[in-house]
Amino acid sequence: MSLYSYLNRESIVINKLIAFTQAPKFATLMELLMNSDILTNNRHIGYTSPNGATEIDIHNSKITIKVDTREQLDPNVRDELYPSKMMPIAEVEIDSEAGTYALTNIDERFHDVIDRTIEDLNYLFYQGMN
């Protein structure tokens, strides 16, 4: 990590997640989600990245994004600062009636894994999309 990254760690996490959720393809995907039966039937679905480091959980008009807080994904390495392996990093709250969504509850502590998280989110949201 660079000195710049360390000094700006809070804004880096926030800015990268905002950029991800403001991309046109994310807006299109959220529109499809709002028009699907997932939200209207209050279904509970979740997806995990192939490396097991990022999860998304969709339930109650909300997408919860969780990350493995460890920089190294070695199963023998344990991060003593965070007792749970998967911690929420942000939520996307969806208002189907208004046709809007908002990024909320961003936890900027996980700046060390944000680049990996963005890669995983691209896979989880868009895998198979041309």
PDB file of C-alpha atoms in Angstrom:
ATOM      1  CA  MET A   1       0.000   0.000   0.000  1.00  0.00           C
ATOM      2  CA  SER A   2       1.256   3.462  -0.797  1.00  0.00           C
ATOM      3  CA  LEU A   3       1.425   6.368   1.622  1.00  0.00           C
ATOM      4  CA  TYR A   4      -1.316   8.107  -0.381  1.00  0.00           C
ATOM      5  CA  SER A   5      -3.561   5.062  -0.044  1.00  0.00           C
ATOM      6  CA  TYR A   6      -2.968   4.868   3.675  1.00  0.00           C
ATOM      7  CA  LEU A   7      -3.620   8.577   4.271  1.00  0.00           C
ATOM      8  CA  ASN A   8      -6.774   8.521   2.148  1.00  0.00           C
ATOM      9  CA  ARG A   9      -8.022   5.076   3.099  1.00  0.00           C
ATOM     10  CA  GLU A  10     -11.511   6.177   4.162  1.00  0.00           C
ATOM     11  CA  SER A  11     -12.240   8.154   1.012  1.00  0.00           C
ATOM     12  CA  ILE A  12     -10.717   5.463  -1.224  1.00  0.00           C
ATOM     13  CA  VAL A  13     -13.176   2.816  -0.020  1.00  0.00           C
ATOM     14  CA  ILE A  14     -16.109   5.197  -0.278  1.00  0.00           C
ATOM     15  CA  ASN A  15     -15.116   6.535  -3.700  1.00  0.00           C
ATOM     16  CA  LYS A  16     -14.485   3.095  -5.208  1.00  0.00           C
ATOM     17  CA  LEU A  17     -17.817   1.746  -3.975  1.00  0.00           C
ATOM     18  CA  ILE A  18     -19.651   4.863  -5.178  1.00  0.00           C
ATOM     19  CA  ALA A  19     -18.008   4.575  -8.601  1.00  0.00           C
ATOM     20  CA  PHE A  20     -19.005   0.902  -8.793  1.00  0.00           C
ATOM     21  CA  THR A  21     -22.654   1.585  -7.913  1.00  0.00           C
ATOM     22  CA  GLN A  22     -22.941   4.627 -10.187  1.00  0.00           C
ATOM     23  CA  ALA A  23     -21.759   2.822 -13.301  1.00  0.00           C
ATOM     24  CA  PRO A  24     -24.431   2.638 -16.027  1.00  0.00           C
ATOM     25  CA  LYS A  25     -24.357  -1.166 -16.080  1.00  0.00           C
ATOM     26  CA  PHE A  26     -25.038  -1.259 -12.321  1.00  0.00           C
ATOM     27  CA  ALA A  27     -28.012   1.085 -12.772  1.00  0.00           C
ATOM     28  CA  THR A  28     -29.328  -1.201 -15.525  1.00  0.00           C
ATOM     29  CA  LEU A  29     -28.902  -4.256 -13.321  1.00  0.00           C
ATOM     30  CA  MET A  30     -30.699  -2.534 -10.418  1.00  0.00           C
ATOM     31  CA  GLU A  31     -33.576  -1.665 -12.751  1.00  0.00           C
ATOM     32  CA  LEU A  32     -33.834  -5.327 -13.761  1.00  0.00           C
ATOM     33  CA  LEU A  33     -33.734  -6.332 -10.089  1.00  0.00           C
ATOM     34  CA  MET A  34     -36.498  -3.873  -9.214  1.00  0.00           C
ATOM     35  CA  ASN A  35     -38.668  -5.319 -11.984  1.00  0.00           C
ATOM     36  CA  SER A  36     -37.999  -8.918 -10.972  1.00  0.00           C
ATOM     37  CA  ASP A  37     -39.900 -11.088  -8.518  1.00  0.00           C
ATOM     38  CA  ILE A  38     -36.928 -11.183  -6.150  1.00  0.00           C
ATOM     39  CA  LEU A  39     -37.939  -8.003  -4.361  1.00  0.00           C
ATOM     40  CA  THR A  40     -41.713  -8.275  -4.782  1.00  0.00           C
ATOM     41  CA  ASN A  41     -41.767 -11.797  -3.337  1.00  0.00           C
ATOM     42  CA  ASN A  42     -39.194 -10.902  -0.677  1.00  0.00           C
ATOM     43  CA  ARG A  43     -36.914 -13.724  -1.778  1.00  0.00           C
ATOM     44  CA  HIS A  44     -33.605 -14.241  -0.029  1.00  0.00           C
ATOM     45  CA  ILE A  45     -30.701 -15.003  -2.367  1.00  0.00           C
ATOM     46  CA  GLY A  46     -26.965 -14.785  -2.050  1.00  0.00           C
ATOM     47  CA  TYR A  47     -23.815 -15.266  -4.058  1.00  0.00           C
ATOM     48  CA  THR A  48     -20.178 -15.853  -3.095  1.00  0.00           C
ATOM     49  CA  SER A  49     -17.132 -15.061  -5.219  1.00  0.00           C
ATOM     50  CA  PRO A  50     -14.996 -18.016  -6.381  1.00  0.00           C
ATOM     51  CA  ASN A  51     -12.211 -17.061  -3.959  1.00  0.00           C
ATOM     52  CA  GLY A  52     -14.726 -16.940  -1.076  1.00  0.00           C
ATOM     53  CA  ALA A  53     -13.642 -13.401  -0.170  1.00  0.00           C
ATOM     54  CA  THR A  54     -16.819 -11.498  -1.097  1.00  0.00           C
ATOM     55  CA  GLU A  55     -20.500 -12.232  -0.634  1.00  0.00           C
ATOM     56  CA  ILE A  56     -23.654 -10.431  -1.663  1.00  0.00           C
ATOM     57  CA  ASP A  57     -26.924 -11.101   0.090  1.00  0.00           C
ATOM     58  CA  ILE A  58     -30.201  -9.810  -1.365  1.00  0.00           C
ATOM     59  CA  HIS A  59     -33.167  -9.613   1.011  1.00  0.00           C
ATOM     60  CA  ASN A  60     -35.785  -7.081   2.143  1.00  0.00           C
ATOM     61  CA  SER A  61     -35.006  -4.616  -0.696  1.00  0.00           C
ATOM     62  CA  LYS A  62     -31.382  -4.494   0.363  1.00  0.00           C
ATOM     63  CA  ILE A  63     -28.118  -5.886  -0.966  1.00  0.00           C
ATOM     64  CA  THR A  64     -25.559  -6.481   1.768  1.00  0.00           C
ATOM     65  CA  ILE A  65     -21.938  -6.715   0.638  1.00  0.00           C
ATOM     66  CA  LYS A  66     -19.653  -8.698   2.943  1.00  0.00           C
ATOM     67  CA  VAL A  67     -15.899  -9.227   2.653  1.00  0.00           C
ATOM     68  CA  ASP A  68     -13.250 -11.435   4.123  1.00  0.00           C
ATOM     69  CA  THR A  69     -11.161  -8.852   5.957  1.00  0.00           C
ATOM     70  CA  ARG A  70      -7.853 -10.653   5.573  1.00  0.00           C
ATOM     71  CA  GLU A  71      -5.444  -9.348   2.954  1.00  0.00           C
ATOM     72  CA  GLN A  72      -4.083 -12.870   2.523  1.00  0.00           C
ATOM     73  CA  LEU A  73      -6.754 -15.485   1.885  1.00  0.00           C
ATOM     74  CA  ASP A  74      -4.654 -18.275   3.346  1.00  0.00           C
ATOM     75  CA  PRO A  75      -7.025 -20.270   5.596  1.00  0.00           C
ATOM     76  CA  ASN A  76      -4.264 -20.580   8.192  1.00  0.00           C
ATOM     77  CA  VAL A  77      -3.961 -16.787   8.600  1.00  0.00           C
ATOM     78  CA  ARG A  78      -6.450 -15.296  11.039  1.00  0.00           C
ATOM     79  CA  ASP A  79      -7.104 -11.569  11.448  1.00  0.00           C
ATOM     80  CA  GLU A  80      -7.382 -11.011  15.191  1.00  0.00           C
ATOM     81  CA  LEU A  81      -8.833  -7.507  14.766  1.00  0.00           C
ATOM     82  CA  TYR A  82     -12.046  -8.824  13.259  1.00  0.00           C
ATOM     83  CA  PRO A  83     -13.341 -12.021  14.851  1.00  0.00           C
ATOM     84  CA  SER A  84     -15.758 -12.879  12.054  1.00  0.00           C
ATOM     85  CA  LYS A  85     -14.340 -13.960   8.723  1.00  0.00           C
ATOM     86  CA  MET A  86     -17.026 -12.104   6.741  1.00  0.00           C
ATOM     87  CA  MET A  87     -17.835  -8.507   7.662  1.00  0.00           C
ATOM     88  CA  PRO A  88     -20.333  -6.134   6.044  1.00  0.00           C
ATOM     89  CA  ILE A  89     -18.596  -3.423   4.041  1.00  0.00           C
ATOM     90  CA  ALA A  90     -21.672  -1.695   2.553  1.00  0.00           C
ATOM     91  CA  GLU A  91     -25.339  -1.987   1.680  1.00  0.00           C
ATOM     92  CA  VAL A  92     -27.383  -0.988  -1.337  1.00  0.00           C
ATOM     93  CA  GLU A  93     -30.886  -0.018  -0.277  1.00  0.00           C
ATOM     94  CA  ILE A  94     -33.451  -0.357  -3.052  1.00  0.00           C
ATOM     95  CA  ASP A  95     -36.717   1.586  -3.355  1.00  0.00           C
ATOM     96  CA  SER A  96     -38.682  -0.181  -6.088  1.00  0.00           C
ATOM     97  CA  GLU A  97     -41.585   2.262  -5.930  1.00  0.00           C
ATOM     98  CA  ALA A  98     -39.352   5.261  -6.563  1.00  0.00           C
ATOM     99  CA  GLY A  99     -37.073   3.279  -8.884  1.00  0.00           C
ATOM    100  CA  THR A 100     -33.986   4.295  -6.928  1.00  0.00           C
ATOM    101  CA  TYR A 101     -31.174   2.739  -4.953  1.00  0.00           C
ATOM    102  CA  ALA A 102     -28.629   4.172  -2.527  1.00  0.00           C
ATOM    103  CA  LEU A 103     -25.280   3.011  -1.208  1.00  0.00           C
ATOM    104  CA  THR A 104     -25.339   3.089   2.605  1.00  0.00           C
ATOM    105  CA  ASN A 105     -23.489   1.901   5.697  1.00  0.00           C
ATOM    106  CA  ILE A 106     -20.036   1.980   4.099  1.00  0.00           C
ATOM    107  CA  ASP A 107     -17.329   0.674   6.424  1.00  0.00           C
ATOM    108  CA  GLU A 108     -14.077   2.315   5.385  1.00  0.00           C
ATOM    109  CA  ARG A 109     -11.919   0.108   7.643  1.00  0.00           C
ATOM    110  CA  PHE A 110     -11.428  -2.439   4.883  1.00  0.00           C
ATOM    111  CA  HIS A 111      -9.307  -0.315   2.534  1.00  0.00           C
ATOM    112  CA  ASP A 112      -6.717  -3.092   2.307  1.00  0.00           C
ATOM    113  CA  VAL A 113      -9.130  -5.359   0.442  1.00  0.00           C
ATOM    114  CA  ILE A 114     -11.161  -2.848  -1.602  1.00  0.00           C
ATOM    115  CA  ASP A 115      -9.496  -3.575  -4.960  1.00  0.00           C
ATOM    116  CA  ARG A 116     -10.057  -7.309  -4.554  1.00  0.00           C
ATOM    117  CA  THR A 117     -13.621  -6.589  -3.428  1.00  0.00           C
ATOM    118  CA  ILE A 118     -14.376  -4.506  -6.540  1.00  0.00           C
ATOM    119  CA  GLU A 119     -13.023  -7.324  -8.743  1.00  0.00           C
ATOM    120  CA  ASP A 120     -15.193  -9.836  -6.881  1.00  0.00           C
ATOM    121  CA  LEU A 121     -18.258  -7.585  -7.161  1.00  0.00           C
ATOM    122  CA  ASN A 122     -17.755  -7.346 -10.907  1.00  0.00           C
ATOM    123  CA  TYR A 123     -17.810 -11.124 -11.021  1.00  0.00           C
ATOM    124  CA  LEU A 124     -20.800 -11.477  -8.685  1.00  0.00           C
ATOM    125  CA  PHE A 125     -22.952  -8.887 -10.433  1.00  0.00           C
ATOM    126  CA  TYR A 126     -21.888  -9.276 -14.073  1.00  0.00           C
ATOM    127  CA  GLN A 127     -20.355 -12.709 -14.649  1.00  0.00           C
ATOM    128  CA  GLY A 128     -21.519 -13.899 -18.039  1.00  0.00           C
ATOM    129  CA  MET A 129     -22.554 -10.411 -19.155  1.00  0.00           C
ATOM    130  CA  ASN A 130     -21.089  -9.238 -22.443  1.00  0.00           C
TER     131      ASN A 130
END
